[in-house]
Each structure stands twice: as C-alpha cells, then as structure tokens.
Short mmCIF file of C-alpha atoms and ligand atoms in Angstrom, two decimals:
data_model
loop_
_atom_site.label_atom_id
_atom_site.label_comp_id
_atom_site.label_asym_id
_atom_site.label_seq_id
_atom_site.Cartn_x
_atom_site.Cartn_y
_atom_site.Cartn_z
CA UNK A 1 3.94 15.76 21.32
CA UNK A 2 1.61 18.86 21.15
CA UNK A 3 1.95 19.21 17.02
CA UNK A 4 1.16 16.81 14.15
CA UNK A 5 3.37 13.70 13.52
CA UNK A 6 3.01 12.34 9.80
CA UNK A 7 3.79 8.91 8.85
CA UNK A 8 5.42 8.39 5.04
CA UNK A 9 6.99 5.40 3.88
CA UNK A 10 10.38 6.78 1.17
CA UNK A 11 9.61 6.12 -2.68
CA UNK A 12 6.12 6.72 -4.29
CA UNK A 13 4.42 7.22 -1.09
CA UNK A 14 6.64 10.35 -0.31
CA UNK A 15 6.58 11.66 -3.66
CA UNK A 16 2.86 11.56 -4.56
CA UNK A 17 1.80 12.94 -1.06
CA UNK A 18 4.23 16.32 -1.35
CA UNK A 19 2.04 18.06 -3.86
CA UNK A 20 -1.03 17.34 -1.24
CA UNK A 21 1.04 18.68 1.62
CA UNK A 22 2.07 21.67 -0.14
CA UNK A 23 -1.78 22.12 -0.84
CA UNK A 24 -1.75 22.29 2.92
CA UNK A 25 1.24 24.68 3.43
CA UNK A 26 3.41 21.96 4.59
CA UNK A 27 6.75 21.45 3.33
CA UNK A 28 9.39 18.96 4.71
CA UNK A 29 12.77 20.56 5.39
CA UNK A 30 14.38 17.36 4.01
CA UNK A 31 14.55 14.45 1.30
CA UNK A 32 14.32 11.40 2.98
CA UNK A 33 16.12 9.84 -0.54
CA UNK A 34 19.15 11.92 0.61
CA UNK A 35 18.86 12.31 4.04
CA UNK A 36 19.70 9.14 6.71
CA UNK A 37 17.44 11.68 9.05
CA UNK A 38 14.01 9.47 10.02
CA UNK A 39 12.25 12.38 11.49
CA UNK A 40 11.81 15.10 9.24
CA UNK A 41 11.10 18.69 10.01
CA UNK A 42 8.52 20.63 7.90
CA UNK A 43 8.00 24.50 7.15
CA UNK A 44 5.60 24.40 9.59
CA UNK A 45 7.47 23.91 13.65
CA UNK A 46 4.30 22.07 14.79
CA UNK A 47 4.28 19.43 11.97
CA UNK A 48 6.82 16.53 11.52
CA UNK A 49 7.31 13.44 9.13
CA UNK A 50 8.51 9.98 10.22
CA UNK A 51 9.87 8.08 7.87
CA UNK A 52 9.13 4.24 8.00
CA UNK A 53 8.02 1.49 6.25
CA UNK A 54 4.88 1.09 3.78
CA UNK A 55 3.69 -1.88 6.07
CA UNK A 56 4.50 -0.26 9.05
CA UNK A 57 2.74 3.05 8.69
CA UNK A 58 -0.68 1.81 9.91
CA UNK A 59 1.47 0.55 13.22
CA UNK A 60 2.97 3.84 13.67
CA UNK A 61 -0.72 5.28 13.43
CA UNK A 62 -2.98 2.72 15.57
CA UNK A 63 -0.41 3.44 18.10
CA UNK A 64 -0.80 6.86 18.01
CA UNK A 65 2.97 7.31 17.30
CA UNK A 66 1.64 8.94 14.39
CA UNK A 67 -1.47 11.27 14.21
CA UNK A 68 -1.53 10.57 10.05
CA UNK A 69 -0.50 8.28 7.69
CA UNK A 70 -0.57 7.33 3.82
CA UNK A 71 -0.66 3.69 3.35
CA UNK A 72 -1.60 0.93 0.51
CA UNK A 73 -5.42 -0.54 0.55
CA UNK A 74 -2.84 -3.34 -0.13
CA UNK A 75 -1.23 -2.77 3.42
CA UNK A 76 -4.47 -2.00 4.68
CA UNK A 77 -5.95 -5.46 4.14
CA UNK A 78 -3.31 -7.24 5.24
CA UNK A 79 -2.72 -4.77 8.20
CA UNK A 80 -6.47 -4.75 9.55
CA UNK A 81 -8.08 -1.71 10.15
CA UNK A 82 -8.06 -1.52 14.04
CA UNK A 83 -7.92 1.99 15.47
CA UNK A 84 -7.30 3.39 12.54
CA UNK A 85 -9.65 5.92 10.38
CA UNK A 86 -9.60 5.86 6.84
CA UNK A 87 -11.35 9.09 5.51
CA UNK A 88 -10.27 9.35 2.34
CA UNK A 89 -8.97 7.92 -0.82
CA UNK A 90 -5.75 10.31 -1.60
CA UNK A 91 -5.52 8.53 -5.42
CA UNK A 92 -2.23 7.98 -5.47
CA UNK A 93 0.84 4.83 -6.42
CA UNK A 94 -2.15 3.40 -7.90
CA UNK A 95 -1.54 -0.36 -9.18
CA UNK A 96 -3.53 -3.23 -9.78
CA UNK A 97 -3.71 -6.48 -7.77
CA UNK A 98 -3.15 -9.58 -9.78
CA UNK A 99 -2.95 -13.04 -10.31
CA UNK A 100 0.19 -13.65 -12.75
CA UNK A 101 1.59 -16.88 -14.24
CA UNK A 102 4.51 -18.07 -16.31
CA UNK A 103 3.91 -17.75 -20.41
CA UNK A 104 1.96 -20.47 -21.19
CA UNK A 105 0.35 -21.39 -18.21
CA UNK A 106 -3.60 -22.68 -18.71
CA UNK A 107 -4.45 -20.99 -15.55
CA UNK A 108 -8.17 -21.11 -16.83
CA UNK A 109 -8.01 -24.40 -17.55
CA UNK A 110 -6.23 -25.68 -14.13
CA UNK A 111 -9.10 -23.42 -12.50
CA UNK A 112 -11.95 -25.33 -14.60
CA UNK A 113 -10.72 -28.82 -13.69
CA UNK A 114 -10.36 -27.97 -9.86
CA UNK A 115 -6.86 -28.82 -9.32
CA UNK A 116 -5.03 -27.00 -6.79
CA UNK A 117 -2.93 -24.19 -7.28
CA UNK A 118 0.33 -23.08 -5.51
CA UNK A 119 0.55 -19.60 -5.18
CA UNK A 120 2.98 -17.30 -3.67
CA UNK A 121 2.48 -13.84 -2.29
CA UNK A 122 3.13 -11.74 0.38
CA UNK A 123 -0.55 -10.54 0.42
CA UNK A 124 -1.93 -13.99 2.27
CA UNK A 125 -5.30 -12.05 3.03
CA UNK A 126 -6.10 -10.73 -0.53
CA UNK A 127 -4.87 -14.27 -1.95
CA UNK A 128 -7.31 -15.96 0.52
CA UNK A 129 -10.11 -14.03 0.46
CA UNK A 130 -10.09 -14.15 -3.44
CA UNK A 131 -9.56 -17.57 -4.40
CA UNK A 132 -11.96 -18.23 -1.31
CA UNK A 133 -14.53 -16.59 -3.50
CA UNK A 134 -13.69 -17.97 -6.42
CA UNK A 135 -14.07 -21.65 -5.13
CA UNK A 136 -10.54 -22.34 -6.18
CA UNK A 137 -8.11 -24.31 -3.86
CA UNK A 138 -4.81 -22.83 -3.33
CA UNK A 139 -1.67 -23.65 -1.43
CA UNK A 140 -0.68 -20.55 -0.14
CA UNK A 141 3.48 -19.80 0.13
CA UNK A 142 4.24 -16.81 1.80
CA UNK A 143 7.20 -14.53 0.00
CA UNK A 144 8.51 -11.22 1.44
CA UNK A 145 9.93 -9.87 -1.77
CA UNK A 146 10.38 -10.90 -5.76
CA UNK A 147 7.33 -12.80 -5.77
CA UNK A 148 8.15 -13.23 -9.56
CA UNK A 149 11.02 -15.30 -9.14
CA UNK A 150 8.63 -17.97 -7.21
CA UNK A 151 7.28 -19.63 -10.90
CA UNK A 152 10.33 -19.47 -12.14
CA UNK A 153 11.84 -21.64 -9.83
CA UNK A 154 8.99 -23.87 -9.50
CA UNK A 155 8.33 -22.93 -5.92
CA UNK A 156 4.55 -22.19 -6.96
CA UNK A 157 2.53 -21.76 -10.51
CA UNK A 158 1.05 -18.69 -9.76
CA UNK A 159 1.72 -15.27 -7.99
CA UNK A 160 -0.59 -12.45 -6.12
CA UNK A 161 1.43 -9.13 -6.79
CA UNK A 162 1.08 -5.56 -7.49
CA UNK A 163 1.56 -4.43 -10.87
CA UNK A 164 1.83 -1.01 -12.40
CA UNK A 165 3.45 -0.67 -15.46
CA UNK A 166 3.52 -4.41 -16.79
CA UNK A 167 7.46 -4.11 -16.80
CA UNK A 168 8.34 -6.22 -14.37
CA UNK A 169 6.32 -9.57 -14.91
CA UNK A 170 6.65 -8.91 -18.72
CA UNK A 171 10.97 -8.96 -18.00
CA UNK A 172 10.62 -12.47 -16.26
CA UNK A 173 7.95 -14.08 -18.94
CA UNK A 174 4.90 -13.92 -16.67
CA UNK A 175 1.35 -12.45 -17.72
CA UNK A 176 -1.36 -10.62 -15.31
CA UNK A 177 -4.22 -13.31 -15.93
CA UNK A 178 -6.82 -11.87 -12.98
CA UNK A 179 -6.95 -8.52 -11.83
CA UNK A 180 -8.01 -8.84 -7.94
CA UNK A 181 -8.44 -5.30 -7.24
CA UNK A 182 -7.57 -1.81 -8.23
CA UNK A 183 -5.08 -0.43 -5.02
CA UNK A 184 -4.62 3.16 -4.18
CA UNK A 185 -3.12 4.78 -0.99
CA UNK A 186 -5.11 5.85 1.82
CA UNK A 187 -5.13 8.72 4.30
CA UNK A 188 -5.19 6.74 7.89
CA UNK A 189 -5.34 8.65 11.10
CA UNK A 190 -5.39 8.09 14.77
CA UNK A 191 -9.24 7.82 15.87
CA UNK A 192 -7.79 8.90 19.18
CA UNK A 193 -5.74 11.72 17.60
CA UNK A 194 -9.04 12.79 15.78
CA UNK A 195 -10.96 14.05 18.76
CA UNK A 196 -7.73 15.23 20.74
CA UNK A 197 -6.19 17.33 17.92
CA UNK A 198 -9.39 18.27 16.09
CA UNK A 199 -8.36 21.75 15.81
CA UNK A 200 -5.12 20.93 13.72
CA UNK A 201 -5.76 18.25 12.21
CA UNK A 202 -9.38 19.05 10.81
CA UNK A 203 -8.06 21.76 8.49
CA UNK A 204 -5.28 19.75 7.32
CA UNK A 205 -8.13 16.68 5.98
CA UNK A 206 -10.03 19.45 4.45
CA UNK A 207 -7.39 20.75 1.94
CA UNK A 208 -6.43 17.43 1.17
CA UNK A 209 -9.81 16.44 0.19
CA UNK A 210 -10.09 19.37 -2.03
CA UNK A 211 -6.88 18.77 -3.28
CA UNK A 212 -7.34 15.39 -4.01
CA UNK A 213 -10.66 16.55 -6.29
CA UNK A 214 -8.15 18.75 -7.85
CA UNK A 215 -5.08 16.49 -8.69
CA UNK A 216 -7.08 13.58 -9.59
O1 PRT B 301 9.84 -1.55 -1.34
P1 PRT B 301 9.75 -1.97 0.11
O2 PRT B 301 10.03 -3.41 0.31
O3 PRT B 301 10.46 -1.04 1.04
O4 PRT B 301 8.24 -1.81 0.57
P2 PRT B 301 6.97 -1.72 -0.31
O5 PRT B 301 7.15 -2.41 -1.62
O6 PRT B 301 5.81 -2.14 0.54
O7 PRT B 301 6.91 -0.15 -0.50
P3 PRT B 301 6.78 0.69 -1.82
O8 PRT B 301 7.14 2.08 -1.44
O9 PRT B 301 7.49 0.04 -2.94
O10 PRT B 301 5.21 0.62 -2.10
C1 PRT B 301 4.31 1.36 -1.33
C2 PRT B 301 2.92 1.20 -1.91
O11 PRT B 301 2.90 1.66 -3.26
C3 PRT B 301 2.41 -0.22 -1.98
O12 PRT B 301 1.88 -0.64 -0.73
C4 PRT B 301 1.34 -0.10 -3.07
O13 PRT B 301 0.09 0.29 -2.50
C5 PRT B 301 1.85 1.04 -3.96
N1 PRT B 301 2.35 0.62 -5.27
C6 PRT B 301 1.98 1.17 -6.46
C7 PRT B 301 3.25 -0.35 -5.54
C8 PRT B 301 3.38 -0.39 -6.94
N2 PRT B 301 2.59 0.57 -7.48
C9 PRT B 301 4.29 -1.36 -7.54
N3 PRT B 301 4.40 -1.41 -8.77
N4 PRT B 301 3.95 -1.18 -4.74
C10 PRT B 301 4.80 -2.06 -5.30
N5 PRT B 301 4.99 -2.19 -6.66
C11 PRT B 301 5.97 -3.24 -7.11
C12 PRT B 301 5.29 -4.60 -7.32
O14 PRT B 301 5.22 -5.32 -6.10
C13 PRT B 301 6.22 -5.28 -8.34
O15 PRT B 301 7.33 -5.89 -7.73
O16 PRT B 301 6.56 -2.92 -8.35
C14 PRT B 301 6.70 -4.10 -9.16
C15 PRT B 301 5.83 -4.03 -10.39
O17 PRT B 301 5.92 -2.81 -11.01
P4 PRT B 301 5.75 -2.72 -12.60
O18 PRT B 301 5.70 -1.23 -12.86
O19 PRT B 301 6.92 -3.36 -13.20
O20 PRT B 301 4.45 -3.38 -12.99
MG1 MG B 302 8.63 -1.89 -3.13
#
C-alpha cells in the first residue's frame, strides 16, 4: 500500500481524533458507529482508516499494517513500545488511573500495617510497577472488563481502572483513593513507515501538532 493507513479504535478514540484529521484535510467517508465497514475510505484516495481495537492499535502499527495510530498511554504501557514512535501527545479521552475501593475500605490503613492487598485490573503493568514503588504487596487478578464488579464480589479489595467522570465507581459504591497517573492518547507511528513515507506522512504530524496547540 503506496498511501497512508490510519489505525482508530470506534468510541472516544474516533471521535476526538476527527477534528485533528480535518485540521489535516482528511475526512473519513464513513461512521464506523453505523457502518459494519472496517476499512474506511477518507476524502483524500491515498489515506484510509482501519478500524480495530484500542489494545490492538499499537499491533496494527509495530507491524506496519498501519503507518499511524492513536492509542491510550494506558495501552501503551501495557503494550510496550517496540517499533513504535510516539511523537506526540494528541490530548485527548483523557482519564485518570486509579486505585479504587469499596465505601469504607481503610485502604490507608491496610497499606500502613503491610498486609497484602488483592487487586484486580486489566492493567497488570501499571498495577505492578506502582505498588512496586510504593513497597506495598499485592496479589494481582487479572480482569478483562468491569473491573468494578471484582470488590463487590469479594474477588479482590481493590481495583486499578480508568476513571473519567467519577460515574461509574460512584454507581457501584467504590471511591478513587490513589490517582496512578493522568492517561491521554498518543499519536504512534511505524518507525519503518517514518523514513519510507516521509513525504506524506511528515506534513500530516505537522498539522496535528499545531492543531493539538490549538484544541488543547
Ligand atoms: O471498550 P472496549 O472494551 O472495546 O475497549 P477499551 O475500553 O480499551 O476502549 P475505549 O474506546 O473504551 O477506550 C479507549 C481509550 O480511551 C482507553 O485506552 C483510555 O486511554 C481512554 N479513556 C478515557 C477511557 C476512559 N476515558 C474511560 N472512562 N477508557 C475507558 N474508560 C472506562 C473505564 O475503564 C471505566 O470502566 O470508563 C469507565 C469509567 O468512566 P467514568 O466516566 O464513569 O469515570
Ligand atoms: Mg471501553
């Protein structure tokens, strides 16, 4: 493929990155909330979007299946960066990283006396790598979805989860107790890619780094 193949994930990731590829003159053809379609056309014949998902995009990208991506620090972590680059910080589906527990939950105290924790996530890196630092000890549970049904259920006492609005932990009676980092999406791209389609692709990071000044 001679022209530019984008990697989206459907949802925020989609929607947030439009007004940055209009700021580049690139339009898709299609809504991939309507459309089954999982390659989408754009204004522009020599550009395309693939539609997969969040955790996949960096695999579509290292690959070189796709010249560009958006994906999650989030994904990121847990991904690894290998062959990809990561030139820029787009802002966007910002969240917070957190530790969350049921109402009522000393999680400062349990911390102070050393016990271990159980906590579920489906971010096993960022979970690590935090408590790691923090000296606690932690069971680790690995979850691929709901994580806030885990304390709950007594599967664990504490979750590692994104939160945005508060809605969602605050609807099952858990509170944020630890932020573990701010998360924002990144521009990845194929180092490969880079070098081969300099021409193209060069103009396109410039406008969105202007246009990310802008919209931010
Ligand atoms: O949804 P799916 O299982 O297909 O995949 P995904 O969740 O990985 O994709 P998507 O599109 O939901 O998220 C893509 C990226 O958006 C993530 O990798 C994050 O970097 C970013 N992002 C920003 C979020 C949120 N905000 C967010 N609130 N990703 C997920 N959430 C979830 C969170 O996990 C929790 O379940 O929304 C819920 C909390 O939201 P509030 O508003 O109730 O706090
Ligand atoms: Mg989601």
């Amino acid at each position: 493929m001679n022209g530019i193949t984008i990697a989206l994930s459907k949802g925020r990731i989609f929607d947030e990155t439009l007004p940055l590829l209009a700021a580049a003159g690139i339009v898709p053809t299609e809504d991939p909330e309507t459309s089954r379609k999982l390659i989408i056309g754009t204004n522009r014949p020599d550009v395309r979007v693939v539609i997969v998902r969040a955790t996949d995009a960096p695999t579509y990208v290292q690959y070189g299946a796709a010249d560009l991506g958006v994906a999650g620090k989030d994904v990121l972590i847990e991904h690894g960066g290998a062959g990809l680059y990561q030139p820029l910080d787009l802002k966007i589906a910002k969240c917070r990283m957190c530790v969350a527990v049921p109402q009522g939950f000393d999680y400062d105290h349990v911390v102070r006396q050393g016990a271990r924790l159980k906590v579920a996530t489906k971010y096993l890196n960022i979970a690590r790598n935090h408590f790691a630092s923090k000296g606690v000890h932690v069971d680790l549970i690995k979850l691929y979805g709901s994580m806030e049904l885990a304390p709950l259920t007594g599967l664990a006492d504490a979750i590692v989860d994104l939160v945005s609005t508060g809605n969602t932990l605050k609807a099952n009676n858990l509170v944020a107790v630890e932020e573990v980092m701010p998360i924002s999406s990144r521009l990845i791209v194929n180092q490969a890619a880079l070098k081969l389609k300099r021409e193209t692709l060069g103009p396109i990071l410039e406008v969105f780094t202007q246009a990310v000044e802008k919209i931010a």
